[in-house]
mmCIF file of N, CA and C in Angstrom:
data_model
loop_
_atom_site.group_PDB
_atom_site.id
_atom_site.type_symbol
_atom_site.label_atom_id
_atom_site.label_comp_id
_atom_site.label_asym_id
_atom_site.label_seq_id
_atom_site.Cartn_x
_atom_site.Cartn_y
_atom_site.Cartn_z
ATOM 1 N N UNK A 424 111.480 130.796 -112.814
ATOM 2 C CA UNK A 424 112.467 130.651 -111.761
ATOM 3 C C UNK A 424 112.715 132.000 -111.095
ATOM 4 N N UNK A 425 112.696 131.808 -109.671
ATOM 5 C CA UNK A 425 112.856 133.207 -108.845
ATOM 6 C C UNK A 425 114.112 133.495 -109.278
ATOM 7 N N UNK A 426 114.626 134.680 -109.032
ATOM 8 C CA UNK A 426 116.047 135.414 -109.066
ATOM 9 C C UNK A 426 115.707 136.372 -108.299
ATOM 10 N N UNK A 427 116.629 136.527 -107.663
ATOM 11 C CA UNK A 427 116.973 137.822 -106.608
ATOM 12 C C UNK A 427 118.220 138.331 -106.666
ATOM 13 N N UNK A 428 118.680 139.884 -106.802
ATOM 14 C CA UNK A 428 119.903 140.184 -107.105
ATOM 15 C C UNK A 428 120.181 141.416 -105.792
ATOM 16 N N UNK A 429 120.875 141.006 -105.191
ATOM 17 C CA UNK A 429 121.245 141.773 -104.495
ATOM 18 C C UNK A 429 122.436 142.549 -104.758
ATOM 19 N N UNK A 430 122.696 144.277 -104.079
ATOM 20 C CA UNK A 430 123.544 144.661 -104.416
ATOM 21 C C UNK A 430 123.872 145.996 -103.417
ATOM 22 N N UNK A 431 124.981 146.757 -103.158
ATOM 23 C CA UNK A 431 125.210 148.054 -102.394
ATOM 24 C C UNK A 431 125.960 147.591 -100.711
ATOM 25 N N UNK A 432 126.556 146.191 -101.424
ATOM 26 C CA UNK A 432 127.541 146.597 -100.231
ATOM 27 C C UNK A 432 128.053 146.961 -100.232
ATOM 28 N N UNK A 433 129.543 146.788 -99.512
ATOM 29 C CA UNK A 433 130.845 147.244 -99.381
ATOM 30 C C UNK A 433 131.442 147.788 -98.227
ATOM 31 N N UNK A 434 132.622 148.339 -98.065
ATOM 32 C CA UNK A 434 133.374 148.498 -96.928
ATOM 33 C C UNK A 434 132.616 150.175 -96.284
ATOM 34 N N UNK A 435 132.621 150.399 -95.252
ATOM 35 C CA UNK A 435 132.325 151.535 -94.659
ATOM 36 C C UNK A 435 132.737 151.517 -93.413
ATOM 37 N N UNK A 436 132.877 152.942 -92.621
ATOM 38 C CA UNK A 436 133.523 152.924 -91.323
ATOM 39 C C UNK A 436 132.177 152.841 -90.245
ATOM 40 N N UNK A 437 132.665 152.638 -89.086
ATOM 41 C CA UNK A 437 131.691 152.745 -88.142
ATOM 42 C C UNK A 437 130.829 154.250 -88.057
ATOM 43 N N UNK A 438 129.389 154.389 -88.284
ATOM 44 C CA UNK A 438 128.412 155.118 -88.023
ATOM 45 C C UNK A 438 128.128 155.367 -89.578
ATOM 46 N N UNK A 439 128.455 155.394 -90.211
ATOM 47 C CA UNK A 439 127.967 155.085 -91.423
ATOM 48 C C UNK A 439 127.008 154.740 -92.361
ATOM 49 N N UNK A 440 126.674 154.753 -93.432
ATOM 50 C CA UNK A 440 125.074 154.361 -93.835
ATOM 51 C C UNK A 440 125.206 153.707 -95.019
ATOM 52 N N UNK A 441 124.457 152.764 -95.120
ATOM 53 C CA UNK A 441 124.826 151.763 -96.825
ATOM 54 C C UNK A 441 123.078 151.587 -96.962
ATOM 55 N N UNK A 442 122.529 151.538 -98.717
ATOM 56 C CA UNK A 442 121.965 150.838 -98.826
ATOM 57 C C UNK A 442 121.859 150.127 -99.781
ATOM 58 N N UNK A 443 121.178 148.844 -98.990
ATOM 59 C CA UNK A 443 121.051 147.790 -99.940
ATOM 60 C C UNK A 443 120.070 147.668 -100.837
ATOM 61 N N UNK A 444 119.665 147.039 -102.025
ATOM 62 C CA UNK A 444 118.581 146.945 -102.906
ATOM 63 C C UNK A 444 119.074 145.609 -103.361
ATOM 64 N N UNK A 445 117.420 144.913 -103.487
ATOM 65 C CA UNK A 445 117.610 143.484 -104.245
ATOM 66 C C UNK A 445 116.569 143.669 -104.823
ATOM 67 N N UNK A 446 116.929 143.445 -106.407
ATOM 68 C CA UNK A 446 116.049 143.303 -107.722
ATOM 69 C C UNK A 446 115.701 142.088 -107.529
ATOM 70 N N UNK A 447 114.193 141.649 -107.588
ATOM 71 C CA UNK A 447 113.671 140.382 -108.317
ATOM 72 C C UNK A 447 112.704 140.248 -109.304
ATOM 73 N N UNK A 448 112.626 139.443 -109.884
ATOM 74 C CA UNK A 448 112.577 138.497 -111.009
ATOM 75 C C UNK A 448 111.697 137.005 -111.039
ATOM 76 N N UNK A 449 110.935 136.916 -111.693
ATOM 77 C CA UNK A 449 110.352 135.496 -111.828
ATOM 78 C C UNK A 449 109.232 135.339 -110.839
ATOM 79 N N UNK A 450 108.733 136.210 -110.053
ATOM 80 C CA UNK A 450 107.845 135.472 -109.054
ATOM 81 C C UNK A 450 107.068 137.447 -109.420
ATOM 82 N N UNK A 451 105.626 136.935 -109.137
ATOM 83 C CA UNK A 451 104.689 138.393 -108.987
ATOM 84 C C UNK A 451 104.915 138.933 -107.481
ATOM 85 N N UNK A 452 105.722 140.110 -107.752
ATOM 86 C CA UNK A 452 106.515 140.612 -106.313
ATOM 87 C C UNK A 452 106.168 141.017 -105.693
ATOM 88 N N UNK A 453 104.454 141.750 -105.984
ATOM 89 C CA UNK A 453 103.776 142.626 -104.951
ATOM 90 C C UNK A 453 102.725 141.330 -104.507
ATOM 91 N N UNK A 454 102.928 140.500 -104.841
ATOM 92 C CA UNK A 454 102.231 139.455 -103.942
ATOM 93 C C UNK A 454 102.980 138.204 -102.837
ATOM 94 N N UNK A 455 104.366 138.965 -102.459
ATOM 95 C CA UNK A 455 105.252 138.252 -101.504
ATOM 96 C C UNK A 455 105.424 139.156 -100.640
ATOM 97 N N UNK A 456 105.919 138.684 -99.778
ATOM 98 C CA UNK A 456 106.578 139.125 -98.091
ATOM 99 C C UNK A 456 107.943 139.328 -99.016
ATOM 100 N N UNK A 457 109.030 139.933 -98.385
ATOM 101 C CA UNK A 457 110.411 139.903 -98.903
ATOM 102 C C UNK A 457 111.373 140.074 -97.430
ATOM 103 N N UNK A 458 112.469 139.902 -96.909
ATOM 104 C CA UNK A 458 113.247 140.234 -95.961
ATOM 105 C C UNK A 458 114.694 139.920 -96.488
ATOM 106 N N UNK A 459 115.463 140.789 -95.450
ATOM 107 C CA UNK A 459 117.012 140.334 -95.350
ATOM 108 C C UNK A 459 117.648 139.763 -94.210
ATOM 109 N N UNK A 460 118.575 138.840 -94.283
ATOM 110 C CA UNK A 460 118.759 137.971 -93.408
ATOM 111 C C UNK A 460 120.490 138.417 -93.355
ATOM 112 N N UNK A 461 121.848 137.827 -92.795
ATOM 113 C CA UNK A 461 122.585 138.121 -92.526
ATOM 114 C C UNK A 461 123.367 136.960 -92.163
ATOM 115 N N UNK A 462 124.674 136.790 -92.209
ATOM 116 C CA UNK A 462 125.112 135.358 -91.651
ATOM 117 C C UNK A 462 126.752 135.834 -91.966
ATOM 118 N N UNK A 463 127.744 135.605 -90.350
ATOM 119 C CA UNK A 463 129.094 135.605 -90.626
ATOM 120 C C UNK A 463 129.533 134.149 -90.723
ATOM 121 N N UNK A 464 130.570 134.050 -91.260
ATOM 122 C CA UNK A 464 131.324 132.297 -91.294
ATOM 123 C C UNK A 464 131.191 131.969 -89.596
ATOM 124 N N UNK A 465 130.603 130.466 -89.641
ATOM 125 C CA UNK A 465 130.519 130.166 -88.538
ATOM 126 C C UNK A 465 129.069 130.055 -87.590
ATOM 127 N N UNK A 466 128.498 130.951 -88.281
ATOM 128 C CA UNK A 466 126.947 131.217 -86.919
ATOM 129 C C UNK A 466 126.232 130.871 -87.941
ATOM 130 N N UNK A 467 124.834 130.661 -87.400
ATOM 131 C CA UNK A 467 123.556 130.387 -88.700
ATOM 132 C C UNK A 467 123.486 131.940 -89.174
ATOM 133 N N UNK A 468 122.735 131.804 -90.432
ATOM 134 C CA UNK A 468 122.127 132.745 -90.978
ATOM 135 C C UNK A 468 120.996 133.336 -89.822
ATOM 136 N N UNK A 469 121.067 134.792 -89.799
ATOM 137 C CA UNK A 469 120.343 135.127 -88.864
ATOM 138 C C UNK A 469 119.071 136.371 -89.706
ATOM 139 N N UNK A 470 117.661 136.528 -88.923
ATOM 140 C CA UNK A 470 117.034 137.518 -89.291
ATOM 141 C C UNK A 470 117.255 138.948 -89.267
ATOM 142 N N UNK A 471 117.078 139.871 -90.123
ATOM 143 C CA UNK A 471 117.518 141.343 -90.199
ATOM 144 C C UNK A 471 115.979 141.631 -90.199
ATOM 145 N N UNK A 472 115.417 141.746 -91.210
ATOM 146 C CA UNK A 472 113.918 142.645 -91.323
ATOM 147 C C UNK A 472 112.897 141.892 -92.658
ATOM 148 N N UNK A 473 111.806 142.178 -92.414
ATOM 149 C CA UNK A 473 111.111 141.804 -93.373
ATOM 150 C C UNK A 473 110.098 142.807 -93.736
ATOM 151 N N UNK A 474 109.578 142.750 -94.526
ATOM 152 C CA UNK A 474 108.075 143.491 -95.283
ATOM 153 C C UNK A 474 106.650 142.694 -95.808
ATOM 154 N N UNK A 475 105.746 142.936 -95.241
ATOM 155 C CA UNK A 475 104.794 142.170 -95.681
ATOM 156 C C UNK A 475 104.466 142.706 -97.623
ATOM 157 N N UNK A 476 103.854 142.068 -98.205
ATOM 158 C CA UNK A 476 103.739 141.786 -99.274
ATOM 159 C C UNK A 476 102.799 143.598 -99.318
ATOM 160 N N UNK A 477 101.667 144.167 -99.013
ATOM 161 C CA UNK A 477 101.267 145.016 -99.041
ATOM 162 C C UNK A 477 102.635 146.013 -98.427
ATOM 163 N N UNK A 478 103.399 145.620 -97.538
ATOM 164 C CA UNK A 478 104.297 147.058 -96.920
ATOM 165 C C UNK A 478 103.383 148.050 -96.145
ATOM 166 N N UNK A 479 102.542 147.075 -95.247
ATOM 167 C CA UNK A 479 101.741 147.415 -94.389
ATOM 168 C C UNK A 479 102.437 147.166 -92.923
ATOM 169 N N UNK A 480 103.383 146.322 -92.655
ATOM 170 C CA UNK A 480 103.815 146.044 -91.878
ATOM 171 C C UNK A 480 105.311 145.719 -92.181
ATOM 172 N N UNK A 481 106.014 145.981 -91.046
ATOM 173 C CA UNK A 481 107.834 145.667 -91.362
ATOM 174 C C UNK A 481 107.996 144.965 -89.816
ATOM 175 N N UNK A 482 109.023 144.096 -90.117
ATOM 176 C CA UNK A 482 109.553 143.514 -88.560
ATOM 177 C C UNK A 482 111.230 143.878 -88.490
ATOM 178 N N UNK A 483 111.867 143.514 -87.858
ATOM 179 C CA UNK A 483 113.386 143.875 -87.721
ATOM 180 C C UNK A 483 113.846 142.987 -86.087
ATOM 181 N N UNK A 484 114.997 142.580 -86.161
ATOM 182 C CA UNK A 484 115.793 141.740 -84.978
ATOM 183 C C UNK A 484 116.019 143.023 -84.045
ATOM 184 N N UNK A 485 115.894 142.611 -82.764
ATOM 185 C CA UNK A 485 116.306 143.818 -81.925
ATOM 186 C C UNK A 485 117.407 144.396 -82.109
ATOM 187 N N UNK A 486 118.688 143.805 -82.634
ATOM 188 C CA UNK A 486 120.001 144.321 -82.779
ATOM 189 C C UNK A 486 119.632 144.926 -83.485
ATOM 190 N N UNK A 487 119.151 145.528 -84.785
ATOM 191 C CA UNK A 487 118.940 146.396 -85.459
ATOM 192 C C UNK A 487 117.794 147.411 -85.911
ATOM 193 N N UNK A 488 117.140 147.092 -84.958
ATOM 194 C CA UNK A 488 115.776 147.892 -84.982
ATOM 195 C C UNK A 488 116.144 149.791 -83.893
ATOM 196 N N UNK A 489 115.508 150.548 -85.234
ATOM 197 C CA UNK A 489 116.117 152.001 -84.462
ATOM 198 C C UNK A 489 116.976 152.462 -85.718
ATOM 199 N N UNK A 490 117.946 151.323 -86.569
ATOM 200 C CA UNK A 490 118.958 151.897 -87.047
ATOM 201 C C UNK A 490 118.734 151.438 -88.840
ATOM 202 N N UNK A 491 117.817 150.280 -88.977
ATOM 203 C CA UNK A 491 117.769 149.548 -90.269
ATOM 204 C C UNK A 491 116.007 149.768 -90.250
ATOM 205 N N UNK A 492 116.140 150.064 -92.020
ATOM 206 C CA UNK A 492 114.499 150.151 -92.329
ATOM 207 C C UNK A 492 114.090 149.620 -93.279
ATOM 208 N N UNK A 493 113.574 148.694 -93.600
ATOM 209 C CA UNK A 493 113.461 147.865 -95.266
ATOM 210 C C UNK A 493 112.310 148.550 -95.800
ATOM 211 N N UNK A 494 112.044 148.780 -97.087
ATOM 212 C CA UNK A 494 110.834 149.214 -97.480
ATOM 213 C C UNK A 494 110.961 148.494 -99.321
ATOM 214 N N UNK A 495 110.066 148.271 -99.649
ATOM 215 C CA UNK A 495 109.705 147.788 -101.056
ATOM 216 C C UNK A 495 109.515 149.036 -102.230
ATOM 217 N N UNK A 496 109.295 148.278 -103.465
ATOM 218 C CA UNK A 496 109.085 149.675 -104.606
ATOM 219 C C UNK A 496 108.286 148.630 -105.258
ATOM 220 N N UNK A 497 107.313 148.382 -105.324
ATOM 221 C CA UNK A 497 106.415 147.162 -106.267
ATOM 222 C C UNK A 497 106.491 147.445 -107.802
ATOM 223 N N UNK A 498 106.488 148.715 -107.724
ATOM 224 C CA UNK A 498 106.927 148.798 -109.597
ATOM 225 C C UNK A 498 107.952 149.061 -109.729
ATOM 226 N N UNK A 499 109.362 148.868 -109.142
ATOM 227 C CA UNK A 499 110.703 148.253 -109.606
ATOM 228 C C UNK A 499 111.042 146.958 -109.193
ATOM 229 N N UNK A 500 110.012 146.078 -108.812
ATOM 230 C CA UNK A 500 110.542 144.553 -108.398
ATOM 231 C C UNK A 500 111.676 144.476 -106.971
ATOM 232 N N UNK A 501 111.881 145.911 -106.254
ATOM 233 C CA UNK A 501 112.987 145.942 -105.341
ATOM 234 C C UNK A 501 112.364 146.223 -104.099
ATOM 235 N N UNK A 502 113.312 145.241 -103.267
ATOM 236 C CA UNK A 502 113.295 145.667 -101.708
ATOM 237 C C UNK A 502 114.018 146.390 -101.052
ATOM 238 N N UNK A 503 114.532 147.059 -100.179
ATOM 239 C CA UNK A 503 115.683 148.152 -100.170
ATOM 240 C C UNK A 503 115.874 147.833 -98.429
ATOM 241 N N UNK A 504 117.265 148.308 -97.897
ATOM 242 C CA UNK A 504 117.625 147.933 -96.839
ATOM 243 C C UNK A 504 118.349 149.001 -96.423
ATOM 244 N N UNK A 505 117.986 150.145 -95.782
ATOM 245 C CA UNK A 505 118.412 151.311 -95.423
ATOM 246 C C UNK A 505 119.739 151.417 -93.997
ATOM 247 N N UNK A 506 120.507 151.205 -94.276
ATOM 248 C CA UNK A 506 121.039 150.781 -92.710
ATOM 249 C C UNK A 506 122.143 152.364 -92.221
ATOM 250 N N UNK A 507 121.788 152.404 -91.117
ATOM 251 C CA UNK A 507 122.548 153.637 -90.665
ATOM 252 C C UNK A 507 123.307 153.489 -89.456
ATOM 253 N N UNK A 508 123.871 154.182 -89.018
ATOM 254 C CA UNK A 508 124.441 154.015 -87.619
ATOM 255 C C UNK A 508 125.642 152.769 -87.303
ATOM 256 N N UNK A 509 125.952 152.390 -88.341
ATOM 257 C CA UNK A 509 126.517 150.702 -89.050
ATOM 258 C C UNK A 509 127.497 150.506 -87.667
ATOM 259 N N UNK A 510 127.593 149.197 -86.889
ATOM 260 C CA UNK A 510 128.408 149.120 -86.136
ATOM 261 C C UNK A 510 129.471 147.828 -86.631
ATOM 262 N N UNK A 511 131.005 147.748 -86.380
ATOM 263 C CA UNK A 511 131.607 147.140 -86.720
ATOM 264 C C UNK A 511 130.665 144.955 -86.390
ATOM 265 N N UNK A 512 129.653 144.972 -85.395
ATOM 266 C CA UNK A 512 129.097 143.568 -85.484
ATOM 267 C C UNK A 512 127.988 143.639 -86.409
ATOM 268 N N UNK A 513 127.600 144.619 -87.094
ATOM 269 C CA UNK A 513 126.860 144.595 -88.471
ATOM 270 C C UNK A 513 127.458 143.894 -89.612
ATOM 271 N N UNK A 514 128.885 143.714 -89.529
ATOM 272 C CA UNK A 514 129.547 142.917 -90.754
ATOM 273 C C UNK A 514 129.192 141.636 -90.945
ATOM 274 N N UNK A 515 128.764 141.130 -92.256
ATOM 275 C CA UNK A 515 128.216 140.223 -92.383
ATOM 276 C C UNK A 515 127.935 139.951 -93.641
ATOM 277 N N UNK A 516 127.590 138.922 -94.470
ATOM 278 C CA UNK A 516 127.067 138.964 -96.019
ATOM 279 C C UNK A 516 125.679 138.817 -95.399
ATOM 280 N N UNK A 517 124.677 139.742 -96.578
ATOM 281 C CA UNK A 517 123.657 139.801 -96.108
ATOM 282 C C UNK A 517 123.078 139.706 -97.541
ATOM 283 N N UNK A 518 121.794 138.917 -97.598
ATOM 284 C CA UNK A 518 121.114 137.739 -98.132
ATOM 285 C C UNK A 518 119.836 138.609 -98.024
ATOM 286 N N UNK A 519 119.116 138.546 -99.357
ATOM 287 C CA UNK A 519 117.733 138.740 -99.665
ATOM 288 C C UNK A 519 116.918 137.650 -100.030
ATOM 289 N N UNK A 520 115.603 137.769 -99.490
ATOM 290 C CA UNK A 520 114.780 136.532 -99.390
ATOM 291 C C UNK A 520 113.045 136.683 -99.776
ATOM 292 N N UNK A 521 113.039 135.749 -100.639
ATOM 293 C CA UNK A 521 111.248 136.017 -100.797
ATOM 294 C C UNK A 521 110.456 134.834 -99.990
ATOM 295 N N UNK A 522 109.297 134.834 -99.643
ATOM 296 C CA UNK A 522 108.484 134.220 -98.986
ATOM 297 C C UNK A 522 107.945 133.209 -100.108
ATOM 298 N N UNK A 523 107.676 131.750 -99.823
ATOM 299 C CA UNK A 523 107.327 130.852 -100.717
ATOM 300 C C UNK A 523 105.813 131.170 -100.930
ATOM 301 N N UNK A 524 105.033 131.517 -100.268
ATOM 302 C CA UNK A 524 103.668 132.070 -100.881
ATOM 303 C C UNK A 524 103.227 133.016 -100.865
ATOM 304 N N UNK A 525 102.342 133.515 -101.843
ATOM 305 C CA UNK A 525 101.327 134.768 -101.756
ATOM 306 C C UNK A 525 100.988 135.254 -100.644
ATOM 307 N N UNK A 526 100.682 136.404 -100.357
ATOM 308 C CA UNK A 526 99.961 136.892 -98.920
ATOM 309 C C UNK A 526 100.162 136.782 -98.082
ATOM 310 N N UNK A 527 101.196 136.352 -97.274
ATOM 311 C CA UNK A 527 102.085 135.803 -95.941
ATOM 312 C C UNK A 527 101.142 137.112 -95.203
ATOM 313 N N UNK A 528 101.622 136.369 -93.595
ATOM 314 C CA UNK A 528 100.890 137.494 -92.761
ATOM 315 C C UNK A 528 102.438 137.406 -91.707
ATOM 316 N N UNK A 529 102.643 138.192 -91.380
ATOM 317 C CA UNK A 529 103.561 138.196 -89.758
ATOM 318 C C UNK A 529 105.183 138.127 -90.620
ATOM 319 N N UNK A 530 106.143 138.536 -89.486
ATOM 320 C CA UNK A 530 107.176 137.986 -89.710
ATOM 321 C C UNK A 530 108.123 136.812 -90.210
ATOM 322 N N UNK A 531 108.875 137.533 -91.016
ATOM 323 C CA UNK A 531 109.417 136.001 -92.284
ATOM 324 C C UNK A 531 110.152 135.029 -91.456
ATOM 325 N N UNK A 532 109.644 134.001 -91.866
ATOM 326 C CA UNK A 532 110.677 132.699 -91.056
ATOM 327 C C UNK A 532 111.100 132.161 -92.001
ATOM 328 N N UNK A 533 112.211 131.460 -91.568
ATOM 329 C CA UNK A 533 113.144 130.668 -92.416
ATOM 330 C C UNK A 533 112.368 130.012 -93.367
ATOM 331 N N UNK A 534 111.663 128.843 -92.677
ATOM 332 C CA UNK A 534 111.003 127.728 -92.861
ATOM 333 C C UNK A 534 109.795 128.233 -94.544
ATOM 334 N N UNK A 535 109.479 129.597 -94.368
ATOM 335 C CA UNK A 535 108.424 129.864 -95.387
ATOM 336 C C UNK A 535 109.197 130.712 -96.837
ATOM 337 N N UNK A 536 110.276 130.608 -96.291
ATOM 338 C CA UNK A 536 111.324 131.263 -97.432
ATOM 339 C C UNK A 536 111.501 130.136 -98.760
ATOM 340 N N UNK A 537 111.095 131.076 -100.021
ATOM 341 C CA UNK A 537 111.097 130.109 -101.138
ATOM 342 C C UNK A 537 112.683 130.185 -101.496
ATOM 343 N N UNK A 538 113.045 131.598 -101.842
ATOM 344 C CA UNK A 538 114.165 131.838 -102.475
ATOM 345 C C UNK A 538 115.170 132.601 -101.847
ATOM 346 N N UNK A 539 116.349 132.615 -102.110
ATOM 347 C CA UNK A 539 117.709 133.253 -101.899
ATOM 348 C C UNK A 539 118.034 134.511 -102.744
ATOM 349 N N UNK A 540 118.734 135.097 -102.646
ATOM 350 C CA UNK A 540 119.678 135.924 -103.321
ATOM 351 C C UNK A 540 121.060 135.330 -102.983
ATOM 352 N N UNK A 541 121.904 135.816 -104.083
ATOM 353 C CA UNK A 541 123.478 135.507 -103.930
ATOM 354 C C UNK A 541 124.442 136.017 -102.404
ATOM 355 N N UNK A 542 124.091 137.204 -102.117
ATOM 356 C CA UNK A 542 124.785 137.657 -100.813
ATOM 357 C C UNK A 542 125.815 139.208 -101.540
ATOM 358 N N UNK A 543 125.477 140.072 -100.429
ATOM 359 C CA UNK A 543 126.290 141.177 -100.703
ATOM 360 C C UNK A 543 126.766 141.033 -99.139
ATOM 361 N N UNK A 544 128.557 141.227 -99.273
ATOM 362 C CA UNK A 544 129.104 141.520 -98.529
ATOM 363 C C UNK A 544 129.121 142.938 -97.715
ATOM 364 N N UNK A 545 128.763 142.944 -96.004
ATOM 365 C CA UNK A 545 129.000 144.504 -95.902
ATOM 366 C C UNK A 545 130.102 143.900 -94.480
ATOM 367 N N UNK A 546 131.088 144.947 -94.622
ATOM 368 C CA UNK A 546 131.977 145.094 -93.786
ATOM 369 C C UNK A 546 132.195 146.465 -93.335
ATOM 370 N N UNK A 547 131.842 146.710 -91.837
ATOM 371 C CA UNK A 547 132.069 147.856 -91.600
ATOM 372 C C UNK A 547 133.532 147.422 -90.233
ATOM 373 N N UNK A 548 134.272 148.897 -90.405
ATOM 374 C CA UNK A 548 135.424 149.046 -89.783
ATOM 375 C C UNK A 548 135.707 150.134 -88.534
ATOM 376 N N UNK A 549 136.165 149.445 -87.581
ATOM 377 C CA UNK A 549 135.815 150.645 -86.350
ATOM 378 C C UNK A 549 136.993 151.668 -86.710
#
């Protein structure tokens, strides 16, 4: 069974820098895509960034591209979510995600997402 543990939110002021890391578990990790996704009460869950399974390639949503950088560690099972410049519409629980198969090519979509993480809250404050 997958597990994903996400963790390193918390409150911060505007311009600010947090990062995130999600440990996983149960699935061979250097053979997935991984991304983080984002969602306030009310709107869908939305895309943040992904990593292809090699970390040959990264994608990111225009709102945050420039300021957020995901990168992997294959021999700690973790994906990491570097975010800087934090603006108060960055608040959001934000959700780590593995790809349901081996070797994915391109940017993570919903639809190919096997697993979840629990959600780390980040709230930033102007």
């Amino acid at each position: 069974q997958v597990q994903l543990v996400e963790s390193g939110g918390g409150l911060v002021q505007a311009g600010d820098s947090l990062r995130l890391s999600c440990a996983a578990s149960g699935l061979t990790f250097s053979r997935h895509g991984m991304g983080w996704f984002r969602q306030v009460p009310g709107k869908e869950r939305e895309f943040v960034a992904s990593i292809n399974w090699r970390a040959t390639h990264t994608y990111y949503s225009d709102s945050v591209k420039g300021r957020f950088t995901i990168s992997r560690d294959n021999a700690k099972n973790t994906v990491y979510l570097q975010m800087n410049s934090l603006k108060p519409e960055d608040t959001a629980v934000y959700y780590c995600a593995s790809e349901r198969l081996q070797f994915g090519a391109g940017p993570m979509l919903t639809m190919n997402i096997g697993s979840w993480g629990q959600g780390t809250q980040v709230t930033v404050s102007s």
